[in-house]
Coordinates of N, CA and C in Angstrom, one line a residue:
M1281 N -10.6 -9.2 -6.4 CA -9.4 -8.4 -6.7 C -8.6 -8.0 -5.4
V1282 N -7.3 -8.0 -5.5 CA -6.5 -7.7 -4.3 C -6.6 -6.2 -4.0
G1283 N -6.8 -5.9 -2.8 CA -6.9 -4.5 -2.3 C -5.5 -4.0 -1.8
I1284 N -5.3 -2.7 -1.9 CA -4.0 -2.1 -1.5 C -4.3 -0.9 -0.6
V1285 N -3.5 -0.8 0.5 CA -3.6 0.3 1.4 C -2.2 0.9 1.5
L1286 N -2.2 2.2 1.3 CA -0.9 3.0 1.4 C -0.9 3.7 2.8
I1287 N 0.1 3.4 3.6 CA 0.2 3.9 4.9 C 1.3 4.8 5.0
S1288 N 1.1 6.1 5.3 CA 2.1 7.1 5.4 C 1.9 7.9 6.6
H1289 N 3.0 8.6 7.0 CA 2.9 9.6 8.1 C 2.2 10.8 7.7
S1290 N 2.1 11.0 6.4 CA 1.4 12.2 5.9 C 0.2 11.8 5.1
G1291 N -0.9 12.4 5.5 CA -2.2 12.2 4.7 C -2.0 12.6 3.3
P1292 N -1.5 13.8 3.0 CA -1.4 14.3 1.6 C -0.5 13.4 0.8
L1293 N 0.6 13.0 1.4 CA 1.6 12.1 0.7 C 0.9 10.8 0.2
A1294 N 0.2 10.1 1.2 CA -0.5 8.9 0.9 C -1.6 9.1 -0.2
A1295 N -2.3 10.2 -0.1 CA -3.4 10.5 -1.1 C -2.8 10.8 -2.5
E1296 N -1.7 11.5 -2.6 CA -1.1 11.8 -3.9 C -0.4 10.6 -4.5
V1297 N 0.2 9.7 -3.7 CA 0.7 8.5 -4.3 C -0.4 7.6 -4.8
A1298 N -1.5 7.6 -4.1 CA -2.7 6.8 -4.5 C -3.2 7.4 -5.9
V1299 N -3.2 8.7 -6.0 CA -3.7 9.3 -7.3 C -2.7 8.9 -8.4
L1300 N -1.4 9.0 -8.1 CA -0.4 8.6 -9.2 C -0.6 7.2 -9.6
A1301 N -0.7 6.3 -8.6 CA -0.8 4.9 -8.9 C -2.1 4.6 -9.6
T1302 N -3.2 5.3 -9.3 CA -4.4 5.1 -10.1 C -4.3 5.6 -11.5
Q1303 N -3.6 6.7 -11.7 CA -3.4 7.3 -13.0 C -2.6 6.3 -13.9
I1304 N -1.7 5.7 -13.3 CA -0.8 4.8 -14.1 C -1.5 3.4 -14.2
G1305 N -2.0 2.9 -13.1 CA -2.5 1.5 -13.0 C -4.0 1.3 -13.3
G1306 N -4.8 2.4 -13.3 CA -6.2 2.3 -13.6 C -7.0 2.4 -12.4
T1307 N -8.3 2.7 -12.7 CA -9.2 3.1 -11.6 C -10.0 1.9 -11.0
G1308 N -9.8 0.7 -11.6 CA -10.6 -0.4 -11.1 C -10.0 -1.2 -9.9
V1309 N -8.8 -0.8 -9.4 CA -8.2 -1.5 -8.3 C -8.6 -0.9 -7.0
P1310 N -9.0 -1.7 -6.0 CA -9.4 -1.2 -4.7 C -8.1 -0.6 -4.0
L1311 N -8.1 0.7 -3.9 CA -6.9 1.3 -3.3 C -7.3 2.4 -2.4
A1312 N -6.7 2.5 -1.2 CA -7.0 3.5 -0.2 C -5.8 4.0 0.4
A1313 N -5.8 5.3 0.7 CA -4.7 6.0 1.4 C -5.1 6.1 2.9
A1314 N -4.1 5.7 3.7 CA -4.3 5.9 5.2 C -3.1 6.6 5.7
G1315 N -3.2 7.9 5.6 CA -2.0 8.7 6.0 C -2.4 9.7 7.1
G1316 N -1.4 9.9 8.0 CA -1.5 10.9 9.1 C -2.3 10.3 10.2
T1317 N -2.5 11.2 11.2 CA -3.3 10.8 12.4 C -4.8 11.1 12.2
D1318 N -5.5 10.7 13.2 CA -7.0 10.9 13.1 C -7.3 12.4 13.1
D1319 N -6.5 13.2 13.7 CA -6.8 14.7 13.6 C -6.1 15.4 12.5
G1320 N -5.5 14.7 11.6 CA -4.9 15.3 10.4 C -3.4 15.6 10.6
G1321 N -2.8 15.3 11.7 CA -1.4 15.5 12.0 C -0.5 14.5 11.3
V1322 N 0.8 14.7 11.6 CA 1.8 13.8 11.0 C 1.9 12.6 12.0
G1323 N 1.9 11.4 11.4 CA 1.9 10.2 12.2 C 1.1 9.1 11.6
T1324 N 0.8 8.1 12.3 CA 0.0 7.0 11.7 C -1.1 6.7 12.7
S1325 N -2.2 6.2 12.1 CA -3.4 5.9 12.9 C -3.9 4.5 12.6
P1326 N -3.8 3.6 13.6 CA -4.4 2.3 13.4 C -5.9 2.3 13.0
S1327 N -6.6 3.2 13.5 CA -8.1 3.3 13.1 C -8.2 3.7 11.6
L1328 N -7.4 4.6 11.1 CA -7.5 4.9 9.7 C -7.1 3.7 8.8
V1329 N -6.0 3.0 9.3 CA -5.6 1.9 8.5 C -6.6 0.8 8.5
E1330 N -7.2 0.5 9.7 CA -8.3 -0.5 9.8 C -9.5 -0.2 8.9
A1331 N -9.8 1.1 8.9 CA -11.0 1.5 8.0 C -10.6 1.3 6.5
A1332 N -9.4 1.7 6.2 CA -8.9 1.5 4.8 C -8.9 0.1 4.4
I1333 N -8.5 -0.8 5.3 CA -8.5 -2.2 4.9 C -9.9 -2.7 4.6
G1334 N -10.9 -2.3 5.5 CA -12.3 -2.6 5.3 C -12.8 -2.1 3.9
E1335 N -12.3 -0.9 3.6 CA -12.8 -0.3 2.3 C -12.3 -1.0 1.1
V1336 N -11.1 -1.6 1.1 CA -10.5 -2.2 -0.1 C -10.6 -3.7 -0.1
D1337 N -11.0 -4.3 1.0 CA -11.0 -5.8 1.0 C -12.2 -6.3 0.2
R1338 N -11.9 -7.0 -0.9 CA -12.9 -7.7 -1.7 C -12.9 -9.2 -1.6
G1339 N -12.1 -9.7 -0.6 CA -12.1 -11.1 -0.4 C -10.9 -11.8 -1.0
D1340 N -10.0 -11.1 -1.7 CA -8.9 -11.8 -2.4 C -7.6 -11.4 -1.7
G1341 N -7.7 -10.6 -0.6 CA -6.5 -10.2 0.2 C -6.2 -8.8 0.1
V1342 N -5.4 -8.3 1.0 CA -5.0 -6.9 1.1 C -3.5 -6.7 1.3
I1343 N -2.9 -5.8 0.5 CA -1.5 -5.6 0.7 C -1.4 -4.2 1.4
L1344 N -0.6 -4.1 2.4 CA -0.3 -2.9 3.1 C 1.1 -2.4 2.7
I1345 N 1.2 -1.1 2.3 CA 2.4 -0.6 1.8 C 2.7 0.6 2.8
P1346 N 3.6 0.4 3.8 CA 3.9 1.5 4.7 C 5.1 2.3 4.1
D1347 N 5.2 3.6 4.6 CA 6.3 4.4 4.1 C 7.6 4.1 4.9
L1348 N 7.5 4.3 6.2 CA 8.7 4.1 7.1 C 8.4 4.1 8.5
G1349 N 9.3 3.7 9.3 CA 9.2 3.8 10.8 C 7.9 3.3 11.4
S1350 N 7.2 4.1 12.1 CA 6.1 3.7 12.8 C 4.9 3.2 11.9
S1351 N 4.9 3.6 10.7 CA 3.9 3.1 9.8 C 4.0 1.6 9.6
V1352 N 5.3 1.2 9.6 CA 5.5 -0.3 9.6 C 5.0 -1.0 10.8
L1353 N 5.2 -0.4 12.0 CA 4.6 -0.9 13.2 C 3.1 -0.9 13.2
T1354 N 2.5 0.1 12.7 CA 1.1 0.2 12.6 C 0.6 -0.9 11.6
A1355 N 1.3 -1.1 10.5 CA 0.9 -2.1 9.5 C 1.0 -3.5 10.2
R1356 N 2.0 -3.7 11.0 CA 2.2 -5.0 11.7 C 1.0 -5.4 12.6
L1357 N 0.4 -4.3 13.2 CA -0.8 -4.6 14.0 C -1.9 -5.1 13.2
M1358 N -1.9 -4.9 11.9 CA -3.1 -5.3 11.0 C -2.8 -6.6 10.3
E1359 N -1.6 -7.1 10.3 CA -1.3 -8.3 9.6 C -2.1 -9.5 10.1
G1360 N -2.5 -10.3 9.2 CA -3.3 -11.5 9.6 C -3.7 -12.2 8.3
P1361 N -4.6 -13.2 8.5 CA -5.0 -14.0 7.3 C -5.5 -13.0 6.2
G1362 N -4.8 -13.1 5.0 CA -5.2 -12.3 3.9 C -4.8 -10.8 3.9
V1363 N -4.1 -10.4 5.0 CA -3.6 -9.1 5.0 C -2.1 -9.1 5.3
V1364 N -1.3 -8.7 4.2 CA 0.2 -8.8 4.3 C 0.8 -7.4 4.1
I1365 N 2.1 -7.4 4.5 CA 2.8 -6.1 4.4 C 3.9 -6.3 3.2
A1366 N 4.0 -5.3 2.4 CA 5.0 -5.3 1.3 C 6.1 -4.4 1.8
D1367 N 7.3 -5.0 1.9 CA 8.5 -4.3 2.2 C 9.1 -3.7 0.9
V1368 N 8.6 -2.5 0.5 CA 8.9 -2.0 -0.8 C 9.1 -0.5 -0.7
P1369 N 9.7 0.1 -1.8 CA 9.7 1.5 -1.9 C 8.3 2.0 -2.0
F1370 N 8.0 3.1 -1.3 CA 6.6 3.6 -1.3 C 6.0 3.8 -2.6
V1371 N 6.6 4.7 -3.4 CA 6.0 5.0 -4.7 C 6.1 3.9 -5.7
E1372 N 7.3 3.4 -5.9 CA 7.4 2.3 -6.9 C 6.6 1.0 -6.6
G1373 N 6.6 0.7 -5.3 CA 5.9 -0.5 -4.8 C 4.4 -0.3 -5.0
A1374 N 3.9 0.9 -4.7 CA 2.5 1.1 -4.9 C 2.1 1.0 -6.4
I1375 N 2.9 1.6 -7.2 CA 2.5 1.5 -8.7 C 2.6 0.1 -9.2
A1376 N 3.6 -0.7 -8.8 CA 3.8 -2.1 -9.2 C 2.6 -2.9 -8.7
A1377 N 2.2 -2.7 -7.5 CA 1.1 -3.4 -6.9 C -0.2 -3.1 -7.6
V1378 N -0.5 -1.8 -7.8 CA -1.7 -1.4 -8.5 C -1.8 -2.0 -9.9
V1379 N -0.7 -1.9 -10.7 CA -0.7 -2.4 -12.0 C -1.0 -3.9 -12.0
T1380 N -0.3 -4.6 -11.2 CA -0.5 -6.1 -11.1 C -1.8 -6.5 -10.6
A1381 N -2.3 -5.8 -9.6 CA -3.7 -6.1 -9.1 C -4.7 -5.9 -10.1
G1382 N -4.5 -4.9 -11.0 CA -5.5 -4.6 -12.0 C -5.6 -5.7 -13.1
T1383 N -4.6 -6.6 -13.1 CA -4.7 -7.8 -14.0 C -5.5 -8.9 -13.4
G1384 N -6.0 -8.8 -12.2 CA -6.7 -9.8 -11.5 C -5.8 -10.9 -10.9
A1385 N -4.5 -10.5 -10.7 CA -3.5 -11.4 -10.1 C -3.8 -11.8 -8.7
S1386 N -3.2 -12.9 -8.2 CA -3.4 -13.3 -6.9 C -2.7 -12.4 -5.9
L1387 N -3.0 -12.6 -4.6 CA -2.3 -11.8 -3.6 C -0.8 -12.1 -3.6
E1388 N -0.4 -13.3 -3.8 CA 1.0 -13.7 -3.9 C 1.7 -13.0 -5.1
A1389 N 1.0 -13.0 -6.2 CA 1.6 -12.4 -7.4 C 1.7 -10.8 -7.3
V1390 N 0.7 -10.2 -6.7 CA 0.7 -8.8 -6.5 C 1.9 -8.4 -5.5
L1391 N 2.0 -9.2 -4.4 CA 3.1 -9.0 -3.5 C 4.4 -9.1 -4.1
A1392 N 4.6 -10.2 -4.9 CA 5.9 -10.4 -5.6 C 6.2 -9.2 -6.6
A1393 N 5.2 -8.7 -7.3 CA 5.5 -7.6 -8.2 C 5.9 -6.4 -7.4
A1394 N 5.2 -6.1 -6.3 CA 5.6 -5.0 -5.5 C 7.0 -5.1 -5.0
E1395 N 7.3 -6.3 -4.5 CA 8.6 -6.5 -3.9 C 9.7 -6.4 -5.0
E1396 N 9.4 -6.8 -6.2 CA 10.4 -6.7 -7.3 C 10.8 -5.2 -7.5
S1397 N 9.9 -4.3 -7.1 CA 10.2 -2.8 -7.3 C 11.4 -2.4 -6.6
R1398 N 11.9 -3.2 -5.6 CA 13.1 -2.9 -4.9 C 14.3 -2.9 -5.8
N1399 N 14.2 -3.6 -6.9 CA 15.3 -3.8 -7.8 C 15.2 -2.8 -9.0
F1400 N 14.2 -2.0 -9.1 CA 14.1 -1.1 -10.2 C 15.2 -0.1 -10.2
R1401 N 15.9 0.1 -11.3 CA 17.0 1.0 -11.4 C 16.5 2.2 -12.3
K1402 N 17.0 3.4 -12.0 CA 16.7 4.5 -12.8 C 17.7 4.9 -13.8
L1403 N 18.9 4.4 -13.7 CA 20.0 4.6 -14.6 C 20.6 3.3 -15.0

């Protein structure tokens, strides 16, 4: 199953988006929040992201969903075979990715579903 890592400048924000995505998409998807710095401050931490990737990697690939700015740069450090970045809205992209990953879809399909969230309209 495809794993998903939420990368945010805020640990609480990443954790709460993970909770919401799990509530909507189900508990079976490997999902980890990597928010804040190593000491709990605001920022991003390559070591937290690296640990989260290891936690969710089941061999089918990992999607990184950064919130903004330097979290994107941190995610880029982790890109590689089987680890891709989704350029998506943080909440909507996370939910779309979790829901699709829960169906057993491929890395490419989960990424496409997350990217489609850029087109979701509210009105």
